[in-house]
CSV table of C-alpha atoms in Angstrom, one decimal:
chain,number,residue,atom,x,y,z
A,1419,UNK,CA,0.0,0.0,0.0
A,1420,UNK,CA,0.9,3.2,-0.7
A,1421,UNK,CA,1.6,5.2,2.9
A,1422,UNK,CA,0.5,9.3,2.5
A,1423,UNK,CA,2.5,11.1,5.6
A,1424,UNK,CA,1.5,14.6,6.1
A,1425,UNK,CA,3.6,17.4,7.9
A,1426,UNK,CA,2.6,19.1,9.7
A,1427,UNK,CA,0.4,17.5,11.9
A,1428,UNK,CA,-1.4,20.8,12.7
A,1429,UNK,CA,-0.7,24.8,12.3
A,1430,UNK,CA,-1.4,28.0,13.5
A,1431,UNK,CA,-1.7,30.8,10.8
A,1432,UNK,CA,-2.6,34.7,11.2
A,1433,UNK,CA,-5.1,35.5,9.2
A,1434,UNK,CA,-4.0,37.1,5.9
A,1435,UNK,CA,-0.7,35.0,5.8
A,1436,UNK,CA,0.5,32.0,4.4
A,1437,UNK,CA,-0.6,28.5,5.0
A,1438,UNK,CA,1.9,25.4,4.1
A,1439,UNK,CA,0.9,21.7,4.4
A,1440,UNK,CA,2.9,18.5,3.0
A,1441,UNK,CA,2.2,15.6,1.8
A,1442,UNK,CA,4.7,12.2,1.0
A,1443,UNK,CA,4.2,9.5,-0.7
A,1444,UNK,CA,5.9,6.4,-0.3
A,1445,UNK,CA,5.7,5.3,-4.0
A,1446,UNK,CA,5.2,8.1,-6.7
A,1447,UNK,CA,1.8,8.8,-8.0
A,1448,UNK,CA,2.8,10.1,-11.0
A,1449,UNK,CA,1.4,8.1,-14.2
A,1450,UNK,CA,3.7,7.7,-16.9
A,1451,UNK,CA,0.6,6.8,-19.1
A,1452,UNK,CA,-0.6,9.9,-18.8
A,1453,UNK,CA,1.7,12.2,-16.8
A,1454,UNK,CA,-0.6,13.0,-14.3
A,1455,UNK,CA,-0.3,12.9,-10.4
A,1456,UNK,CA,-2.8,11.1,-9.0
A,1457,UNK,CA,-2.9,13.4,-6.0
A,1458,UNK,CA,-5.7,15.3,-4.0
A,1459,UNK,CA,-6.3,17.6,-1.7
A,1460,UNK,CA,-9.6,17.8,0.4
A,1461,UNK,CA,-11.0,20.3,3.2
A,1462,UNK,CA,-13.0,18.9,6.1
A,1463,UNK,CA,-15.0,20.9,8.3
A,1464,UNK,CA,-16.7,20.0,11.2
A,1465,UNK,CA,-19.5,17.8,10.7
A,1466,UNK,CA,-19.3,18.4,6.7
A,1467,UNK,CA,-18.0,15.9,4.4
A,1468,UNK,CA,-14.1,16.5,2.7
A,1469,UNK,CA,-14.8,19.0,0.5
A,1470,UNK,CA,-12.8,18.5,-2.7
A,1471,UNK,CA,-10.2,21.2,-3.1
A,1472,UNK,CA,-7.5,19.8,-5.7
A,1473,UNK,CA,-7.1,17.2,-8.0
A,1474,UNK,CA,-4.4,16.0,-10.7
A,1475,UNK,CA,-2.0,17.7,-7.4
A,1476,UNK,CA,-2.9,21.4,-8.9
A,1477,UNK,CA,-6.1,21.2,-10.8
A,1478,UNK,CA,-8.3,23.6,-8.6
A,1479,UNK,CA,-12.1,22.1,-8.2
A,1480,UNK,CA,-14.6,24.6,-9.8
A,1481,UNK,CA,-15.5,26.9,-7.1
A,1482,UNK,CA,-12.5,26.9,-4.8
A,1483,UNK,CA,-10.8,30.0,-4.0
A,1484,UNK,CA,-7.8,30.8,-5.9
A,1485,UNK,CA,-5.8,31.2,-2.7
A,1486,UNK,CA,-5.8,27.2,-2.4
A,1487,UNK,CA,-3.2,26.0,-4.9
A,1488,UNK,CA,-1.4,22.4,-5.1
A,1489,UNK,CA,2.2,21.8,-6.4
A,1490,UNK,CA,4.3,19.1,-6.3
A,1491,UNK,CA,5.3,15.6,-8.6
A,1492,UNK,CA,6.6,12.2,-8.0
A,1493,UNK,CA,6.2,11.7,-4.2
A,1494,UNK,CA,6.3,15.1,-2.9
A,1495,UNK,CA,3.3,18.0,-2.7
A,1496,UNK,CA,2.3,20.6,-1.1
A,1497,UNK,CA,-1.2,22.5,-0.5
A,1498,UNK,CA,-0.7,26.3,-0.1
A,1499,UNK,CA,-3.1,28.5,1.3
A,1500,UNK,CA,-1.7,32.5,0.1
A,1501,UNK,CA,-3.4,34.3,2.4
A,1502,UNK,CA,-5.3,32.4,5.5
A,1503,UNK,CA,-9.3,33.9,5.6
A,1504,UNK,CA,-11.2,33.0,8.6
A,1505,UNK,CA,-13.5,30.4,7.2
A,1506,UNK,CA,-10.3,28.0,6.1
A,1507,UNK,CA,-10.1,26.7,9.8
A,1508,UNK,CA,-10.2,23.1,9.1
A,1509,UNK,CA,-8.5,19.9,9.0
A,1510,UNK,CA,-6.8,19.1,5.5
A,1511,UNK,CA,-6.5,15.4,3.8
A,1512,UNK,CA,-4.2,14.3,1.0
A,1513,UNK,CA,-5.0,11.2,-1.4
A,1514,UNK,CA,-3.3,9.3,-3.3
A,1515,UNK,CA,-5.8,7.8,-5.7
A,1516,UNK,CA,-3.1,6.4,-8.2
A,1517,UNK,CA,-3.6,3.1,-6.5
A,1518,UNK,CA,-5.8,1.0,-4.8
A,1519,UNK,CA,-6.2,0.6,-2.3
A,1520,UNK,CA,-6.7,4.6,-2.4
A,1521,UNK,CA,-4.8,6.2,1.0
A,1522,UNK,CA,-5.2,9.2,2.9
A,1523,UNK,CA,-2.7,11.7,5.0
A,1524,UNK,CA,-3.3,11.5,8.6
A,1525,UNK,CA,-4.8,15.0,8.2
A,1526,UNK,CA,-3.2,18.3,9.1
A,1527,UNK,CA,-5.3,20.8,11.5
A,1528,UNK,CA,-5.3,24.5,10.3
A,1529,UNK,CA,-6.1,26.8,13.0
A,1530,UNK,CA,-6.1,30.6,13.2
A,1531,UNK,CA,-3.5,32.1,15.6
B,1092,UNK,CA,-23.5,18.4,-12.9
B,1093,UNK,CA,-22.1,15.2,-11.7
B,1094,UNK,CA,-24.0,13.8,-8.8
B,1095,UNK,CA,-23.4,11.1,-5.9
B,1096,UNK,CA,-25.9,10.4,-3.3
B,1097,UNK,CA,-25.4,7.8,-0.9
B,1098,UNK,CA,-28.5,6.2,0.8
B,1099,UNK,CA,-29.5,3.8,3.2
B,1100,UNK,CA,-27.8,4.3,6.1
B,1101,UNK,CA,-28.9,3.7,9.7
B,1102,UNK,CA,-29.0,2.8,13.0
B,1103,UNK,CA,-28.0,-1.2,13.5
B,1104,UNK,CA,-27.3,-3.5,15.7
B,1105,UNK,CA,-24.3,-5.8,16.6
B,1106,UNK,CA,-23.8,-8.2,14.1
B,1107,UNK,CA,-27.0,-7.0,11.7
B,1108,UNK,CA,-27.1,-6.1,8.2
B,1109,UNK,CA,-27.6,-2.7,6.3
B,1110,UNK,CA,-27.6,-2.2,2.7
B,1111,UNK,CA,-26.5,1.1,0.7
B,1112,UNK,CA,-26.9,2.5,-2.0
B,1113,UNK,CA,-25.2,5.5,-3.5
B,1114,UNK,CA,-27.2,6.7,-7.3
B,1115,UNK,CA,-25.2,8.6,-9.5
B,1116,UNK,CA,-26.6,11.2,-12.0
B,1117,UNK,CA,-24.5,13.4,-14.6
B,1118,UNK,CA,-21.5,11.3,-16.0
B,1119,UNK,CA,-21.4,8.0,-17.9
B,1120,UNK,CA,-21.2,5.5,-14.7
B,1121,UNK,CA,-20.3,2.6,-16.5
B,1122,UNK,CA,-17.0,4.1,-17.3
B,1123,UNK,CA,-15.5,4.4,-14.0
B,1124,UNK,CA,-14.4,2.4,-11.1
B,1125,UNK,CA,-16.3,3.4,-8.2
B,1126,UNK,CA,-15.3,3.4,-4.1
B,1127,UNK,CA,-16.5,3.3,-0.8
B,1128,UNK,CA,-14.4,5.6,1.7
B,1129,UNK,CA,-15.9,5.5,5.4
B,1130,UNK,CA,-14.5,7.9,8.1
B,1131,UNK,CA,-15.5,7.1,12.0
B,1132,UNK,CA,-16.3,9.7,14.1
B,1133,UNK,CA,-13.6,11.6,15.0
B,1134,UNK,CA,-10.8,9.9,12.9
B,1135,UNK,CA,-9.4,9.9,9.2
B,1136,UNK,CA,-10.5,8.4,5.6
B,1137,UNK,CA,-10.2,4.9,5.1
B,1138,UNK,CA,-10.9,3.4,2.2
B,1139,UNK,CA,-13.0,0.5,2.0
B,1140,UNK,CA,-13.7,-1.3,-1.4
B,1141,UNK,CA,-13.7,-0.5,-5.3
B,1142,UNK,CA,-15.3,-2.3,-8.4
B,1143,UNK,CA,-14.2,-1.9,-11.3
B,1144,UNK,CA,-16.3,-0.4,-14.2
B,1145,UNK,CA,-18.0,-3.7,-15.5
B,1146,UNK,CA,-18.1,-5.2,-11.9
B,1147,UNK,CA,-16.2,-8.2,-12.4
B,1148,UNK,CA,-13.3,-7.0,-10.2
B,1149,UNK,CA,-14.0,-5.9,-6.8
B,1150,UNK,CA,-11.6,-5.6,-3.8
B,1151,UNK,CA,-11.6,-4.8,0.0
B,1152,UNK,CA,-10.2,-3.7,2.9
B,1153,UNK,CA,-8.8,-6.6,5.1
B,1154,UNK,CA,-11.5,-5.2,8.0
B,1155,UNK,CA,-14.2,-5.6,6.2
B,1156,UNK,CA,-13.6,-8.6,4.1
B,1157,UNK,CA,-15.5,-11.5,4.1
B,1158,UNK,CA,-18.2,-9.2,5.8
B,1159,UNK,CA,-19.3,-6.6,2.6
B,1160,UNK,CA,-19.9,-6.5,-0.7
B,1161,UNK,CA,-19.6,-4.0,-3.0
B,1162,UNK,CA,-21.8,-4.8,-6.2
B,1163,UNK,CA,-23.1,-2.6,-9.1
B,1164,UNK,CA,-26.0,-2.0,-11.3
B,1165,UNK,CA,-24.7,-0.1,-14.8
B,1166,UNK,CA,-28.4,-0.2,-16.3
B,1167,UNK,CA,-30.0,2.0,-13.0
B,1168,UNK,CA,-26.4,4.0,-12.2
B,1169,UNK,CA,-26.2,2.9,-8.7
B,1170,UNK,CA,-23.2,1.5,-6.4
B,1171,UNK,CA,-24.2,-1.1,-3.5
B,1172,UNK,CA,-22.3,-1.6,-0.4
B,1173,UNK,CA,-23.8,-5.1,1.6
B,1174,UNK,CA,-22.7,-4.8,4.8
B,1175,UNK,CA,-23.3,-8.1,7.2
B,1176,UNK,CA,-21.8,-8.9,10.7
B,1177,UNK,CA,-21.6,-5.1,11.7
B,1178,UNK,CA,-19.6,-4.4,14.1
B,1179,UNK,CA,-19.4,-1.2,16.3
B,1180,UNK,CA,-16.1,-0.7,14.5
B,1181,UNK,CA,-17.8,-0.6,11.4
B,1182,UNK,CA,-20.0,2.9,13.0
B,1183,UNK,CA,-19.1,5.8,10.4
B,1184,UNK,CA,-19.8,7.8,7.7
B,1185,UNK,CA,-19.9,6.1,4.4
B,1186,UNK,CA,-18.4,7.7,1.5
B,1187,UNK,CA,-19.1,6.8,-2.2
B,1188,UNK,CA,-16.9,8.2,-4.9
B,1189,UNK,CA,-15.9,8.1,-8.2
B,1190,UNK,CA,-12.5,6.8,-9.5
B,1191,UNK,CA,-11.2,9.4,-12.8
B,1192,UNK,CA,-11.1,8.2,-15.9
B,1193,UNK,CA,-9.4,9.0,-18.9
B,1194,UNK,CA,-9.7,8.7,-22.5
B,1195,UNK,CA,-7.0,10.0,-24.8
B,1196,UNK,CA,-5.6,13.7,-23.1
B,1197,UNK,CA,-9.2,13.8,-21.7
B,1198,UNK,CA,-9.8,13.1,-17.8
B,1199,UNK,CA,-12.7,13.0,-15.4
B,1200,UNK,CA,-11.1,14.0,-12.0
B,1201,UNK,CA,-12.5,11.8,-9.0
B,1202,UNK,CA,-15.6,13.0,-6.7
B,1203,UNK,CA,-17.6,12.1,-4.0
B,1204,UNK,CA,-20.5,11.8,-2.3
B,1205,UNK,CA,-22.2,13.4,1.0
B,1206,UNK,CA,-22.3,10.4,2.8
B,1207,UNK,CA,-24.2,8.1,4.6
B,1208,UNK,CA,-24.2,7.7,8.6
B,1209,UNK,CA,-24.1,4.3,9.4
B,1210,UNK,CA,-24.2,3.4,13.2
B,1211,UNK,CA,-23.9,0.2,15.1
B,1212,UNK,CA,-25.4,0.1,18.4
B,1213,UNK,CA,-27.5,-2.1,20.9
């Protein structure tokens, strides 16, 4: 299985600055059929489902504020938030869905300091 | 708009059975594998099983196999999950989802449902 390890574990932020969260993969989940990462990042708020964020590792979902952008190839990505609103308190999953069975981060906590 | 909504979900008790179902709307279903994701209250994703896009491969978690199955019906766009011998391990929220698909340079990213609360209680 494919092991996602997420750093860090959780993060204090002041709103208006930016955000940083990491993701590993044991085994890359870049396609050479395609040349894709099969990478994603989801939001989860409290009693919500993960809300979708990224896909592809920096394909934005439709809708999702263009401070949330995704970077990163191979085995190595990185979710950035530019500049921390109120409202982005959450905890944050990364998925490797190159594989199955499909794996998740532990989930990094993103609090407002 | 591509749609997923999971149903069936409950309250059950030790060692019952629930069924659910999760109907898809908005994309051609038969092309792509679909999941089940479940997340217990207060703790990560897991994934559970896939099948692939005609149904003739399937695969599950070691906690849950033997115990579901994951089955689906092309012609009505729906994904099953059987769920016997529940357990109060098995209490969560029960996620379907779609696997991507691509044809060519052209690629459906992944999505997912709202899920389904499934709890196991006497």
């Amino acid at each position: 299985d494919i092991v996602m390890t997420q750093s860090p574990d959780s993060l204090a932020v002041s709103l208006g600055e930016r955000a940083t969260i990491n993701c590993k993969s044991s085994q890359t989940v870049l396609s050479s059929y395609n040349n894709k990462n099969y990478l994603a990042w989801y939001q989860q708020k409290p009693g919500q489902p993960p809300k979708l964020l990224i896909y592809w590792a920096s394909t934005r979902e439709s809708g999702v504020p263009e401070r949330f952008s995704g970077s990163g190839s191979g085995t190595e990505f990185t979710l950035t938030i530019s500049s921390l609103q109120a409202e982005d308190a959450a905890v944050y999953y990364c998925h490797q869905y190159y594989d199955t069975p499909w794996t998740f981060g532990q989930g990094t906590k993103v609090e407002i300091k | 708009e591509v749609q997923l909504v999971e149903s069936g979900g409950g309250l059950v008790q030790p060692g019952g059975s629930l069924r659910l179902s999760c109907a898809a709307s908005g994309f051609t279903f038969s092309s792509h594998w679909m999941h089940w994701v479940r997340q217990a209250p207060g703790k990560g994703l897991v994934w559970v099983s896939y099948i692939n896009s005609d149904g003739r491969s399937r695969s599950y978690a070691d906690s849950v196999k033997g115990r579901f199955t994951i089955s689906r019906d092309n012609a009505k766009n729906t994904l099953y999950l059987q769920m016997n011998s529940l357990g109060a391990e098995d209490t969560a929220v029960y996620y379907c989802a779609r696997g991507p698909y691509c044809s060519g340079p052209n690629c459906d990213p992944i999505q997912w449902g709202q899920g389904t609360l499934v709890t196991v209680s006497s």
